[in-house]
Amino acid sequence: MSSVDAVTAYIGLGSNLEDPKQQVQTALQELSALSNSYLLCHSSLYKSLPVGPQHQPEYINAVATILTTLDPYQLLDHLQALEQVHGRVRDEVRWGSRTLDLDLLLYGDSVINTPRLQIPHPEMANRTFVLLPLSEIAPREMEIPCKGVLKSFLEGLLEGGIERLE
Ligand code: ROI
């Protein structure tokens, strides 16, 4: 019998349509029921101004971490299936509004660069709406492969435009 080591993965959640807070809360419940995975914890919810086109509603963001024996592509399949359940229409408008966005940010210390999947998520170190919730649940000393230590990105973080919800 073969066994697969469990890997710690981080997932970014975002929504700005159709009751975004509820979308993210439901998605967190769904992540806790993900097959071959265990939800370790999640951050608070944050309200954030849109990055990219400004003529869209504010977002609700959070980050969750799971322990999983799914491989990264299986995990991506599951995340995209959950986005579909939430009515996400993929690639309608680049950087436009979405009912639910589930970004695979980190998968252990893997570096993956394929057309379908890039890990670490290429934009994660530039996005306050990812870094702030991530910093709640990840060690400040955590290495983001190819990018640097998490805490080095937290120092210059602009906290305007983002608010932690109770
Ligand atoms: N802006 C914020 N604040 N939060 C997001 O989750 C988010 N997601 C996106 C873009 C359009 C880049 N902007 C965002 O995909």
PDB file of N, CA, C and O in Angstrom, residues 24-92:
ATOM      1  N   VAL A  24     -18.327  33.815   1.436  1.00  0.00           N
ATOM      2  CA  VAL A  24     -17.049  33.399   2.013  1.00  0.00           C
ATOM      3  C   VAL A  24     -17.290  32.464   3.202  1.00  0.00           C
ATOM      4  O   VAL A  24     -16.596  31.447   3.358  1.00  0.00           O
ATOM      5  N   GLN A  25     -18.295  32.782   4.018  1.00  0.00           N
ATOM      6  CA  GLN A  25     -18.569  31.904   5.160  1.00  0.00           C
ATOM      7  C   GLN A  25     -18.988  30.509   4.705  1.00  0.00           C
ATOM      8  O   GLN A  25     -18.536  29.502   5.260  1.00  0.00           O
ATOM      9  N   THR A  26     -19.821  30.454   3.679  1.00  0.00           N
ATOM     10  CA  THR A  26     -20.239  29.150   3.159  1.00  0.00           C
ATOM     11  C   THR A  26     -19.040  28.413   2.569  1.00  0.00           C
ATOM     12  O   THR A  26     -18.873  27.205   2.780  1.00  0.00           O
ATOM     13  N   ALA A  27     -18.198  29.148   1.855  1.00  0.00           N
ATOM     14  CA  ALA A  27     -17.021  28.509   1.251  1.00  0.00           C
ATOM     15  C   ALA A  27     -16.103  27.937   2.330  1.00  0.00           C
ATOM     16  O   ALA A  27     -15.518  26.861   2.141  1.00  0.00           O
ATOM     17  N   LEU A  28     -15.992  28.613   3.457  1.00  0.00           N
ATOM     18  CA  LEU A  28     -15.148  28.088   4.544  1.00  0.00           C
ATOM     19  C   LEU A  28     -15.727  26.777   5.074  1.00  0.00           C
ATOM     20  O   LEU A  28     -14.990  25.825   5.352  1.00  0.00           O
ATOM     21  N   GLN A  29     -17.052  26.727   5.181  1.00  0.00           N
ATOM     22  CA  GLN A  29     -17.685  25.463   5.593  1.00  0.00           C
ATOM     23  C   GLN A  29     -17.416  24.369   4.567  1.00  0.00           C
ATOM     24  O   GLN A  29     -17.140  23.226   4.919  1.00  0.00           O
ATOM     25  N   GLU A  30     -17.502  24.739   3.301  1.00  0.00           N
ATOM     26  CA  GLU A  30     -17.268  23.751   2.243  1.00  0.00           C
ATOM     27  C   GLU A  30     -15.814  23.272   2.265  1.00  0.00           C
ATOM     28  O   GLU A  30     -15.548  22.087   2.037  1.00  0.00           O
ATOM     29  N   LEU A  31     -14.899  24.184   2.567  1.00  0.00           N
ATOM     30  CA  LEU A  31     -13.488  23.765   2.660  1.00  0.00           C
ATOM     31  C   LEU A  31     -13.301  22.795   3.820  1.00  0.00           C
ATOM     32  O   LEU A  31     -12.459  21.902   3.761  1.00  0.00           O
ATOM     33  N   SER A  32     -14.090  22.969   4.874  1.00  0.00           N
ATOM     34  CA  SER A  32     -13.948  22.059   6.018  1.00  0.00           C
ATOM     35  C   SER A  32     -14.480  20.674   5.686  1.00  0.00           C
ATOM     36  O   SER A  32     -14.241  19.720   6.426  1.00  0.00           O
ATOM     37  N   ALA A  33     -15.201  20.550   4.564  1.00  0.00           N
ATOM     38  CA  ALA A  33     -15.739  19.253   4.150  1.00  0.00           C
ATOM     39  C   ALA A  33     -15.013  18.698   2.914  1.00  0.00           C
ATOM     40  O   ALA A  33     -15.452  17.714   2.327  1.00  0.00           O
ATOM     41  N   LEU A  34     -13.926  19.328   2.538  1.00  0.00           N
ATOM     42  CA  LEU A  34     -13.170  18.917   1.349  1.00  0.00           C
ATOM     43  C   LEU A  34     -12.598  17.514   1.532  1.00  0.00           C
ATOM     44  O   LEU A  34     -12.053  17.212   2.598  1.00  0.00           O
ATOM     45  N   SER A  35     -12.692  16.687   0.477  1.00  0.00           N
ATOM     46  CA  SER A  35     -12.230  15.304   0.629  1.00  0.00           C
ATOM     47  C   SER A  35     -10.715  15.241   0.798  1.00  0.00           C
ATOM     48  O   SER A  35      -9.984  16.106   0.287  1.00  0.00           O
ATOM     49  N   ASN A  36     -10.268  14.248   1.522  1.00  0.00           N
ATOM     50  CA  ASN A  36      -8.840  14.004   1.755  1.00  0.00           C
ATOM     51  C   ASN A  36      -8.107  15.216   2.330  1.00  0.00           C
ATOM     52  O   ASN A  36      -6.900  15.382   2.091  1.00  0.00           O
ATOM     53  N   SER A  37      -8.834  16.029   3.046  1.00  0.00           N
ATOM     54  CA  SER A  37      -8.260  17.272   3.554  1.00  0.00           C
ATOM     55  C   SER A  37      -8.843  17.588   4.927  1.00  0.00           C
ATOM     56  O   SER A  37      -9.933  17.122   5.267  1.00  0.00           O
ATOM     57  N   TYR A  38      -8.109  18.396   5.651  1.00  0.00           N
ATOM     58  CA  TYR A  38      -8.558  18.821   6.973  1.00  0.00           C
ATOM     59  C   TYR A  38      -8.321  20.321   7.096  1.00  0.00           C
ATOM     60  O   TYR A  38      -7.203  20.798   6.863  1.00  0.00           O
ATOM     61  N   LEU A  39      -9.375  21.052   7.404  1.00  0.00           N
ATOM     62  CA  LEU A  39      -9.232  22.508   7.547  1.00  0.00           C
ATOM     63  C   LEU A  39      -8.533  22.798   8.872  1.00  0.00           C
ATOM     64  O   LEU A  39      -9.067  22.504   9.941  1.00  0.00           O
ATOM     65  N   LEU A  40      -7.342  23.336   8.812  1.00  0.00           N
ATOM     66  CA  LEU A  40      -6.582  23.620  10.034  1.00  0.00           C
ATOM     67  C   LEU A  40      -7.109  24.892  10.695  1.00  0.00           C
ATOM     68  O   LEU A  40      -7.406  24.900  11.880  1.00  0.00           O
ATOM     69  N   CYS A  41      -7.191  25.961   9.964  1.00  0.00           N
ATOM     70  CA  CYS A  41      -7.779  27.191  10.492  1.00  0.00           C
ATOM     71  C   CYS A  41      -8.002  28.190   9.371  1.00  0.00           C
ATOM     72  O   CYS A  41      -7.567  27.975   8.235  1.00  0.00           O
ATOM     73  N   HIS A  42      -8.688  29.254   9.717  1.00  0.00           N
ATOM     74  CA  HIS A  42      -8.878  30.335   8.742  1.00  0.00           C
ATOM     75  C   HIS A  42      -8.743  31.666   9.459  1.00  0.00           C
ATOM     76  O   HIS A  42      -8.882  31.748  10.678  1.00  0.00           O
ATOM     77  N   SER A  43      -8.490  32.688   8.668  1.00  0.00           N
ATOM     78  CA  SER A  43      -8.338  34.038   9.208  1.00  0.00           C
ATOM     79  C   SER A  43      -9.710  34.631   9.503  1.00  0.00           C
ATOM     80  O   SER A  43     -10.741  34.047   9.172  1.00  0.00           O
ATOM     81  N   SER A  44      -9.701  35.831  10.061  1.00  0.00           N
ATOM     82  CA  SER A  44     -10.920  36.645  10.118  1.00  0.00           C
ATOM     83  C   SER A  44     -11.335  36.995   8.689  1.00  0.00           C
ATOM     84  O   SER A  44     -10.564  36.817   7.744  1.00  0.00           O
ATOM     85  N   LEU A  45     -12.537  37.528   8.590  1.00  0.00           N
ATOM     86  CA  LEU A  45     -12.968  38.079   7.305  1.00  0.00           C
ATOM     87  C   LEU A  45     -12.533  39.544   7.240  1.00  0.00           C
ATOM     88  O   LEU A  45     -12.504  40.235   8.269  1.00  0.00           O
ATOM     89  N   TYR A  46     -12.176  39.988   6.055  1.00  0.00           N
ATOM     90  CA  TYR A  46     -11.743  41.371   5.836  1.00  0.00           C
ATOM     91  C   TYR A  46     -12.598  41.979   4.739  1.00  0.00           C
ATOM     92  O   TYR A  46     -12.932  41.300   3.756  1.00  0.00           O
ATOM     93  N   LYS A  47     -12.908  43.264   4.918  1.00  0.00           N
ATOM     94  CA  LYS A  47     -13.575  44.013   3.847  1.00  0.00           C
ATOM     95  C   LYS A  47     -12.494  44.826   3.151  1.00  0.00           C
ATOM     96  O   LYS A  47     -11.697  45.490   3.823  1.00  0.00           O
ATOM     97  N   SER A  48     -12.408  44.746   1.819  1.00  0.00           N
ATOM     98  CA  SER A  48     -11.310  45.427   1.132  1.00  0.00           C
ATOM     99  C   SER A  48     -11.793  46.118  -0.140  1.00  0.00           C
ATOM    100  O   SER A  48     -12.700  45.632  -0.827  1.00  0.00           O
ATOM    101  N   LEU A  49     -11.164  47.262  -0.418  1.00  0.00           N
ATOM    102  CA  LEU A  49     -11.464  47.959  -1.667  1.00  0.00           C
ATOM    103  C   LEU A  49     -10.922  47.145  -2.828  1.00  0.00           C
ATOM    104  O   LEU A  49      -9.889  46.471  -2.678  1.00  0.00           O
ATOM    105  N   PRO A  50     -11.598  47.188  -3.981  1.00  0.00           N
ATOM    106  CA  PRO A  50     -11.130  46.385  -5.110  1.00  0.00           C
ATOM    107  C   PRO A  50      -9.732  46.799  -5.565  1.00  0.00           C
ATOM    108  O   PRO A  50      -9.448  47.985  -5.680  1.00  0.00           O
ATOM    109  N   VAL A  51      -8.908  45.821  -5.801  1.00  0.00           N
ATOM    110  CA  VAL A  51      -7.631  46.024  -6.474  1.00  0.00           C
ATOM    111  C   VAL A  51      -7.908  45.772  -7.946  1.00  0.00           C
ATOM    112  O   VAL A  51      -8.624  44.827  -8.279  1.00  0.00           O
ATOM    113  N   GLY A  52      -7.367  46.598  -8.815  1.00  0.00           N
ATOM    114  CA  GLY A  52      -7.707  46.506 -10.237  1.00  0.00           C
ATOM    115  C   GLY A  52      -8.830  47.485 -10.528  1.00  0.00           C
ATOM    116  O   GLY A  52      -8.908  48.529  -9.882  1.00  0.00           O
ATOM    117  N   PRO A  53      -9.708  47.156 -11.464  1.00  0.00           N
ATOM    118  CA  PRO A  53     -10.788  48.087 -11.801  1.00  0.00           C
ATOM    119  C   PRO A  53     -11.564  48.508 -10.554  1.00  0.00           C
ATOM    120  O   PRO A  53     -11.951  47.665  -9.748  1.00  0.00           O
ATOM    121  N   GLN A  54     -11.771  49.831 -10.411  1.00  0.00           N
ATOM    122  CA  GLN A  54     -12.378  50.360  -9.184  1.00  0.00           C
ATOM    123  C   GLN A  54     -13.904  50.355  -9.221  1.00  0.00           C
ATOM    124  O   GLN A  54     -14.539  50.455  -8.185  1.00  0.00           O
ATOM    125  N   HIS A  55     -14.468  50.267 -10.431  1.00  0.00           N
ATOM    126  CA  HIS A  55     -15.925  50.364 -10.553  1.00  0.00           C
ATOM    127  C   HIS A  55     -16.569  49.008 -10.281  1.00  0.00           C
ATOM    128  O   HIS A  55     -17.276  48.444 -11.104  1.00  0.00           O
ATOM    129  N   GLN A  56     -16.264  48.465  -9.129  1.00  0.00           N
ATOM    130  CA  GLN A  56     -16.891  47.209  -8.717  1.00  0.00           C
ATOM    131  C   GLN A  56     -17.036  47.250  -7.205  1.00  0.00           C
ATOM    132  O   GLN A  56     -16.362  48.019  -6.528  1.00  0.00           O
ATOM    133  N   PRO A  57     -17.940  46.429  -6.653  1.00  0.00           N
ATOM    134  CA  PRO A  57     -18.190  46.481  -5.207  1.00  0.00           C
ATOM    135  C   PRO A  57     -16.957  46.081  -4.393  1.00  0.00           C
ATOM    136  O   PRO A  57     -16.040  45.439  -4.910  1.00  0.00           O
ATOM    137  N   GLU A  58     -16.998  46.439  -3.094  1.00  0.00           N
ATOM    138  CA  GLU A  58     -15.945  46.009  -2.170  1.00  0.00           C
ATOM    139  C   GLU A  58     -15.936  44.487  -2.051  1.00  0.00           C
ATOM    140  O   GLU A  58     -16.963  43.833  -2.242  1.00  0.00           O
ATOM    141  N   TYR A  59     -14.794  43.980  -1.690  1.00  0.00           N
ATOM    142  CA  TYR A  59     -14.633  42.533  -1.539  1.00  0.00           C
ATOM    143  C   TYR A  59     -14.671  42.124  -0.075  1.00  0.00           C
ATOM    144  O   TYR A  59     -14.351  42.911   0.817  1.00  0.00           O
ATOM    145  N   ILE A  60     -15.055  40.888   0.154  1.00  0.00           N
ATOM    146  CA  ILE A  60     -14.770  40.207   1.414  1.00  0.00           C
ATOM    147  C   ILE A  60     -13.673  39.192   1.111  1.00  0.00           C
ATOM    148  O   ILE A  60     -13.774  38.429   0.142  1.00  0.00           O
ATOM    149  N   ASN A  61     -12.619  39.221   1.929  1.00  0.00           N
ATOM    150  CA  ASN A  61     -11.477  38.312   1.745  1.00  0.00           C
ATOM    151  C   ASN A  61     -11.155  37.556   3.028  1.00  0.00           C
ATOM    152  O   ASN A  61     -11.456  38.024   4.130  1.00  0.00           O
ATOM    153  N   ALA A  62     -10.563  36.402   2.865  1.00  0.00           N
ATOM    154  CA  ALA A  62     -10.066  35.613   3.990  1.00  0.00           C
ATOM    155  C   ALA A  62      -9.019  34.658   3.435  1.00  0.00           C
ATOM    156  O   ALA A  62      -8.888  34.504   2.212  1.00  0.00           O
ATOM    157  N   VAL A  63      -8.264  34.042   4.330  1.00  0.00           N
ATOM    158  CA  VAL A  63      -7.315  32.999   3.925  1.00  0.00           C
ATOM    159  C   VAL A  63      -7.533  31.799   4.846  1.00  0.00           C
ATOM    160  O   VAL A  63      -7.779  31.969   6.056  1.00  0.00           O
ATOM    161  N   ALA A  64      -7.484  30.609   4.266  1.00  0.00           N
ATOM    162  CA  ALA A  64      -7.637  29.374   5.040  1.00  0.00           C
ATOM    163  C   ALA A  64      -6.417  28.491   4.802  1.00  0.00           C
ATOM    164  O   ALA A  64      -5.751  28.601   3.763  1.00  0.00           O
ATOM    165  N   THR A  65      -6.141  27.641   5.769  1.00  0.00           N
ATOM    166  CA  THR A  65      -5.070  26.661   5.567  1.00  0.00           C
ATOM    167  C   THR A  65      -5.600  25.257   5.837  1.00  0.00           C
ATOM    168  O   THR A  65      -6.372  25.044   6.774  1.00  0.00           O
ATOM    169  N   ILE A  66      -5.225  24.351   4.948  1.00  0.00           N
ATOM    170  CA  ILE A  66      -5.681  22.965   5.061  1.00  0.00           C
ATOM    171  C   ILE A  66      -4.470  22.023   5.061  1.00  0.00           C
ATOM    172  O   ILE A  66      -3.394  22.379   4.565  1.00  0.00           O
ATOM    173  N   LEU A  67      -4.731  20.861   5.618  1.00  0.00           N
ATOM    174  CA  LEU A  67      -3.779  19.754   5.495  1.00  0.00           C
ATOM    175  C   LEU A  67      -4.418  18.812   4.490  1.00  0.00           C
ATOM    176  O   LEU A  67      -5.588  18.456   4.646  1.00  0.00           O
ATOM    177  N   THR A  68      -3.678  18.447   3.461  1.00  0.00           N
ATOM    178  CA  THR A  68      -4.336  17.674   2.396  1.00  0.00           C
ATOM    179  C   THR A  68      -3.419  16.599   1.825  1.00  0.00           C
ATOM    180  O   THR A  68      -2.196  16.790   1.773  1.00  0.00           O
ATOM    181  N   THR A  69      -4.029  15.513   1.395  1.00  0.00           N
ATOM    182  CA  THR A  69      -3.288  14.514   0.626  1.00  0.00           C
ATOM    183  C   THR A  69      -3.673  14.575  -0.854  1.00  0.00           C
ATOM    184  O   THR A  69      -3.225  13.757  -1.647  1.00  0.00           O
ATOM    185  N   LEU A  70      -4.517  15.548  -1.212  1.00  0.00           N
ATOM    186  CA  LEU A  70      -4.796  15.777  -2.638  1.00  0.00           C
ATOM    187  C   LEU A  70      -3.539  16.340  -3.282  1.00  0.00           C
ATOM    188  O   LEU A  70      -2.821  17.122  -2.653  1.00  0.00           O
ATOM    189  N   ASP A  71      -3.278  15.972  -4.530  1.00  0.00           N
ATOM    190  CA  ASP A  71      -2.155  16.626  -5.197  1.00  0.00           C
ATOM    191  C   ASP A  71      -2.634  18.018  -5.648  1.00  0.00           C
ATOM    192  O   ASP A  71      -3.834  18.306  -5.615  1.00  0.00           O
ATOM    193  N   PRO A  72      -1.725  18.902  -6.031  1.00  0.00           N
ATOM    194  CA  PRO A  72      -2.142  20.289  -6.285  1.00  0.00           C
ATOM    195  C   PRO A  72      -3.205  20.418  -7.373  1.00  0.00           C
ATOM    196  O   PRO A  72      -4.078  21.285  -7.283  1.00  0.00           O
ATOM    197  N   TYR A  73      -3.141  19.552  -8.372  1.00  0.00           N
ATOM    198  CA  TYR A  73      -4.129  19.653  -9.453  1.00  0.00           C
ATOM    199  C   TYR A  73      -5.493  19.120  -9.007  1.00  0.00           C
ATOM    200  O   TYR A  73      -6.533  19.658  -9.411  1.00  0.00           O
ATOM    201  N   GLN A  74      -5.473  18.065  -8.187  1.00  0.00           N
ATOM    202  CA  GLN A  74      -6.752  17.587  -7.636  1.00  0.00           C
ATOM    203  C   GLN A  74      -7.363  18.670  -6.749  1.00  0.00           C
ATOM    204  O   GLN A  74      -8.576  18.915  -6.783  1.00  0.00           O
ATOM    205  N   LEU A  75      -6.503  19.306  -5.947  1.00  0.00           N
ATOM    206  CA  LEU A  75      -6.991  20.372  -5.071  1.00  0.00           C
ATOM    207  C   LEU A  75      -7.577  21.505  -5.917  1.00  0.00           C
ATOM    208  O   LEU A  75      -8.668  22.011  -5.626  1.00  0.00           O
ATOM    209  N   LEU A  76      -6.876  21.889  -6.968  1.00  0.00           N
ATOM    210  CA  LEU A  76      -7.379  22.940  -7.863  1.00  0.00           C
ATOM    211  C   LEU A  76      -8.725  22.539  -8.466  1.00  0.00           C
ATOM    212  O   LEU A  76      -9.651  23.360  -8.543  1.00  0.00           O
ATOM    213  N   ASP A  77      -8.843  21.272  -8.882  1.00  0.00           N
ATOM    214  CA  ASP A  77     -10.136  20.788  -9.417  1.00  0.00           C
ATOM    215  C   ASP A  77     -11.252  21.021  -8.401  1.00  0.00           C
ATOM    216  O   ASP A  77     -12.338  21.497  -8.747  1.00  0.00           O
ATOM    217  N   HIS A  78     -10.972  20.656  -7.132  1.00  0.00           N
ATOM    218  CA  HIS A  78     -11.998  20.811  -6.095  1.00  0.00           C
ATOM    219  C   HIS A  78     -12.335  22.289  -5.881  1.00  0.00           C
ATOM    220  O   HIS A  78     -13.509  22.648  -5.722  1.00  0.00           O
ATOM    221  N   LEU A  79     -11.322  23.131  -5.871  1.00  0.00           N
ATOM    222  CA  LEU A  79     -11.566  24.566  -5.638  1.00  0.00           C
ATOM    223  C   LEU A  79     -12.384  25.155  -6.783  1.00  0.00           C
ATOM    224  O   LEU A  79     -13.321  25.929  -6.566  1.00  0.00           O
ATOM    225  N   GLN A  80     -12.056  24.749  -8.000  1.00  0.00           N
ATOM    226  CA  GLN A  80     -12.804  25.283  -9.151  1.00  0.00           C
ATOM    227  C   GLN A  80     -14.238  24.756  -9.169  1.00  0.00           C
ATOM    228  O   GLN A  80     -15.159  25.469  -9.568  1.00  0.00           O
ATOM    229  N   ALA A  81     -14.417  23.519  -8.702  1.00  0.00           N
ATOM    230  CA  ALA A  81     -15.775  22.975  -8.611  1.00  0.00           C
ATOM    231  C   ALA A  81     -16.590  23.783  -7.589  1.00  0.00           C
ATOM    232  O   ALA A  81     -17.765  24.092  -7.824  1.00  0.00           O
ATOM    233  N   LEU A  82     -15.950  24.150  -6.473  1.00  0.00           N
ATOM    234  CA  LEU A  82     -16.662  24.970  -5.475  1.00  0.00           C
ATOM    235  C   LEU A  82     -17.006  26.347  -6.051  1.00  0.00           C
ATOM    236  O   LEU A  82     -18.104  26.859  -5.819  1.00  0.00           O
ATOM    237  N   GLU A  83     -16.087  26.930  -6.805  1.00  0.00           N
ATOM    238  CA  GLU A  83     -16.392  28.222  -7.448  1.00  0.00           C
ATOM    239  C   GLU A  83     -17.618  28.089  -8.339  1.00  0.00           C
ATOM    240  O   GLU A  83     -18.479  28.973  -8.370  1.00  0.00           O
ATOM    241  N   GLN A  84     -17.698  26.978  -9.051  1.00  0.00           N
ATOM    242  CA  GLN A  84     -18.856  26.751  -9.945  1.00  0.00           C
ATOM    243  C   GLN A  84     -20.142  26.663  -9.151  1.00  0.00           C
ATOM    244  O   GLN A  84     -21.161  27.226  -9.547  1.00  0.00           O
ATOM    245  N   VAL A  85     -20.091  25.958  -8.017  1.00  0.00           N
ATOM    246  CA  VAL A  85     -21.274  25.829  -7.172  1.00  0.00           C
ATOM    247  C   VAL A  85     -21.764  27.219  -6.742  1.00  0.00           C
ATOM    248  O   VAL A  85     -22.957  27.464  -6.607  1.00  0.00           O
ATOM    249  N   HIS A  86     -20.806  28.130  -6.547  1.00  0.00           N
ATOM    250  CA  HIS A  86     -21.157  29.496  -6.139  1.00  0.00           C
ATOM    251  C   HIS A  86     -21.509  30.384  -7.329  1.00  0.00           C
ATOM    252  O   HIS A  86     -21.588  31.592  -7.195  1.00  0.00           O
ATOM    253  N   GLY A  87     -21.650  29.768  -8.492  1.00  0.00           N
ATOM    254  CA  GLY A  87     -22.134  30.518  -9.643  1.00  0.00           C
ATOM    255  C   GLY A  87     -21.092  31.359 -10.330  1.00  0.00           C
ATOM    256  O   GLY A  87     -21.419  32.298 -11.051  1.00  0.00           O
ATOM    257  N   ARG A  88     -19.832  31.034 -10.093  1.00  0.00           N
ATOM    258  CA  ARG A  88     -18.750  31.815 -10.714  1.00  0.00           C
ATOM    259  C   ARG A  88     -18.717  31.581 -12.220  1.00  0.00           C
ATOM    260  O   ARG A  88     -18.693  30.443 -12.683  1.00  0.00           O
ATOM    261  N   VAL A  89     -18.744  32.658 -12.969  1.00  0.00           N
ATOM    262  CA  VAL A  89     -18.555  32.559 -14.405  1.00  0.00           C
ATOM    263  C   VAL A  89     -17.101  32.923 -14.684  1.00  0.00           C
ATOM    264  O   VAL A  89     -16.677  34.054 -14.461  1.00  0.00           O
ATOM    265  N   ARG A  90     -16.327  31.950 -15.086  1.00  0.00           N
ATOM    266  CA  ARG A  90     -14.884  32.134 -15.213  1.00  0.00           C
ATOM    267  C   ARG A  90     -14.530  32.933 -16.469  1.00  0.00           C
ATOM    268  O   ARG A  90     -15.111  32.749 -17.523  1.00  0.00           O
ATOM    269  N   ASP A  91     -13.601  33.847 -16.290  1.00  0.00           N
ATOM    270  CA  ASP A  91     -12.984  34.570 -17.414  1.00  0.00           C
ATOM    271  C   ASP A  91     -13.955  35.436 -18.215  1.00  0.00           C
ATOM    272  O   ASP A  91     -13.727  35.711 -19.375  1.00  0.00           O
ATOM    273  N   GLU A  92     -15.081  35.802 -17.602  1.00  0.00           N
ATOM    274  CA  GLU A  92     -15.969  36.729 -18.311  1.00  0.00           C
ATOM    275  C   GLU A  92     -15.273  38.074 -18.449  1.00  0.00           C
ATOM    276  O   GLU A  92     -15.087  38.575 -19.530  1.00  0.00           O
TER     277      GLU A  92
END
